[in-house]
Amino acid sequence: MNYFQLFNLPAQFDLDLTELGSRYLQLQRRFHPDQHSAGSERDRLLAVQQTANINDAYHSLKQPLLRAEHLLALRGLKISHEQRSFNDPQFLMQQMELREQLADIAQSDDADAVIDSIERQLQQQKKQLLQQLATALDAGSAEQDQLAADLIRKLKFFFKLQQELELTEQQLQD
Amino acid sequence: MLLQIAEPGQSAAPHQHKLAAGIDLGTTNSLVAAVRSGEAKTLVNAQGRDMLPSVVRYTHDKVIVGDAAMAAAVDDADNTIVSVKRLMGKGYSETLALKDKVPYQLIDQQGLVAINTAQGIKNPVEVSAEILATLANTASETLGGELNGVVITVPAYFDDAQRQATKDAAKLAGLNVLRLLNEPTAAALAYGLDSGQEGIIAVYDLGGGTFDISILRLRRGVFEVLATGGDSALGGDDFDHAIVSYLQQQSGEVQLSHQQMRQYLTTARSIKEQLTDSDTVSFSLPTAGGVHSGTLNKADFEQLIGALVKKTIRACRQVLRDAGLTGEDIVKVVMVGGSTRVPLVRSEVAAFFATQPLTSIDPDKVVAIGAAIQANVLVGNKADGDTLLLDVIPLSLGLETMGGLTEKIIPRNTVIPVARAQEFTTFKDGQTAMALHVVQGERELVDDCRSLARFELRGIPPMPAGGAHIRVTFQVDADGLLSVTAQEKSSGVQANIQVKPSYGLSDDQVATMLKSSMQYARQDMQLRLLREQQVEAERVLEAVSQALKADAALLSAQEHTDINQALAELARVKQGDDTAAIKAAIEHTNHLTDDFAARRMDQSVRSALTGHNVDEV
């Protein structure tokens, strides 16, 4: 299913999120099961399925990584459930360093300062990679698509780290 | 069909006003409300009361519900069921902690919890059905006719088993459920329509037995739940139990009989309520040696319940985190549930959100009023395209994987309805069956989550190991209820699924209960099934006729003729009293129009956003 088509939006990485949100609500108003509570059983079931599709599509387009994955999938490059390791020693080294910093937070004298520092590094890296991703996806060539796939794989590491950082922060607060 | 119903001003016949009610099925009290002359109000029973104590008493030949049952709660504690909501959708082993706290006898009914009464064994679904039937009766008498449908509220934090149990109770009471609505959403609806409030609000709902905290975004009629959390086993009852422990310490009565316990609980509740306006309350209780008199002041009471209130504030913090917000983002806090009258609760909530909570609608009635508003819309009395309730699933759904671990399929706070598919493959040659264990909860280990159901897939076509690819789809509907379908991909064979709910009744059990229930003699039962099929037949006729009127162009001449014939046949058998024939005619019509419906859906999706597509592609 082409999520961009569902929202009648151009299939590109750079997306107007406000417009996406308002179209989402427009579709919801039309198809939500509550609008069909007087319908026949089959029609009510169809409404549930259709709304589930709309929710799924919205969820995927709203988040940059999922949006990029969907865009690549539409171009025939499926990476959403792949299991593969990739070979970029420099990148893996950087990940390990960040992980070590993360593990040391609890022992640190000034945990907040360490958290802020990691947070800044993550944000900066993510921003940079997302910009590269946007450029690669806009190019639309097979070669650039492969590059985009690699960038997505890298970004996943950073999003994961971000989650772990938030979890650590929560544990410190509690 | 689908499209037509959504479009205002195109319905075939002028709608007659339909009767609908909203029901707040509470732990301590239940209420029913309806929209009359444009205003949602709670309805009073013959005794002039709108609050019905959620209490059911079983004598050897009678079932008594409400105030009269409550009056016997001390003298006939064993047969008087209070706070049954805490038992809904629970296994016997899960209620062991309650065993010493409830003054009636809990027993194990094939793993499910049930109660031993003078009228035999009753399960929580049956007890709740009595409460629902009583409320529906009040509504029918006030509104002057049988109800076309009801909206029943549930705590947002209720899991699938608890929701299913609530729906089963409604079925047993003979009610048509338009929707299970989350209590906080209902409360927001009641307030939202009143004040036209926009922005992000928090609904803090502390009832008798459950606690919910929800964060909603309100804008132009859209009620969007951003995150929800809470504790489905924390409420005012726990305040009462904390007081009871204190009373026991004071009176020196360590072991309480069921009757004494009821007495202590009643005293505790009265002390709690009085401490809302007074600083000290005196009490007296019978003991083995005579009577014990004492006092409890507000400060000591607040000490007793302090930890419980703190627990709710921790949940508030968590839910803000889930929504990615801070306390400052919240413009209003709505208070729901009788327990929010406790001054310590109000002051702690006010301090946490740094805003004075809203209490202008009676916290005991606000949920029922919201439910009535939505019931009125859903039954079709109001062509209201403006209100849209977007709810979320409160707890993650997952599958058991190797080593007793869970794999999350649908994370909590995902907007519903939602469908997620997962692919499985066979690991033995010729394997034709497969078992899945679905759990609900946030923890890593299956044992720490709530077991929902075990599914057995049968009828997988025999293939070499790894050859069959089974796509299992987990769907959660707008009521928050899960259904599972499975299909083998290469052959397209629909696998047959057998569901064994872990803590719920199977469809067969519900049917058996229906048949054996005193309210429905055999003949009534058959009449009811006939009536249900006739109503569905009417809906199908109406929907397909509308669809033909609008989109006949999507059909070939032959298809059109076939459908017309099916409709004529359906209309003919509908007049008769052959339930099976009506059902068959409906199925035949559905089968003939499935493609048509799909084509219309595609067209409808394409046209839904027209007006936008000019300059953007």
CSV table of C-alpha atoms in Angstrom, one decimal, chain A residues 86 88-103 118 121-122 125-126 129 151 153-162 164:
chain,number,residue,atom,x,y,z
A,86,PHE,CA,27.3,-3.8,8.5
A,88,ASP,CA,31.9,0.4,9.2
A,89,PRO,CA,34.6,0.2,11.9
A,90,GLN,CA,34.7,3.9,12.5
A,91,PHE,CA,30.9,4.1,13.0
A,92,LEU,CA,30.9,1.1,15.3
A,93,MET,CA,33.8,2.6,17.3
A,94,GLN,CA,31.8,5.8,17.8
A,95,GLN,CA,28.8,3.8,18.9
A,96,MET,CA,30.9,1.9,21.5
A,97,GLU,CA,32.2,5.1,22.9
A,98,LEU,CA,28.7,6.6,23.3
A,99,ARG,CA,27.6,3.4,25.0
A,100,GLU,CA,30.4,3.5,27.4
A,101,GLN,CA,29.5,7.1,28.3
A,102,LEU,CA,25.9,6.0,28.8
A,103,ALA,CA,27.0,3.1,31.1
A,118,ILE,CA,25.5,12.7,25.3
A,121,GLN,CA,26.2,14.5,20.5
A,122,LEU,CA,23.2,12.4,19.6
A,125,GLN,CA,24.7,13.2,14.7
A,126,LYS,CA,21.0,12.6,14.0
A,129,LEU,CA,22.5,12.0,9.1
A,151,LEU,CA,22.0,6.0,6.6
A,153,ARG,CA,20.6,1.7,9.5
A,154,LYS,CA,22.9,4.1,11.2
A,155,LEU,CA,20.1,6.4,12.3
A,156,LYS,CA,18.5,3.4,14.0
A,157,PHE,CA,21.5,3.0,16.3
A,158,PHE,CA,21.1,6.6,17.3
A,159,PHE,CA,17.4,6.4,17.9
A,160,LYS,CA,18.0,3.3,20.0
A,161,LEU,CA,20.7,5.1,22.0
A,162,GLN,CA,18.3,8.1,22.5
A,164,GLU,CA,18.2,4.2,26.3
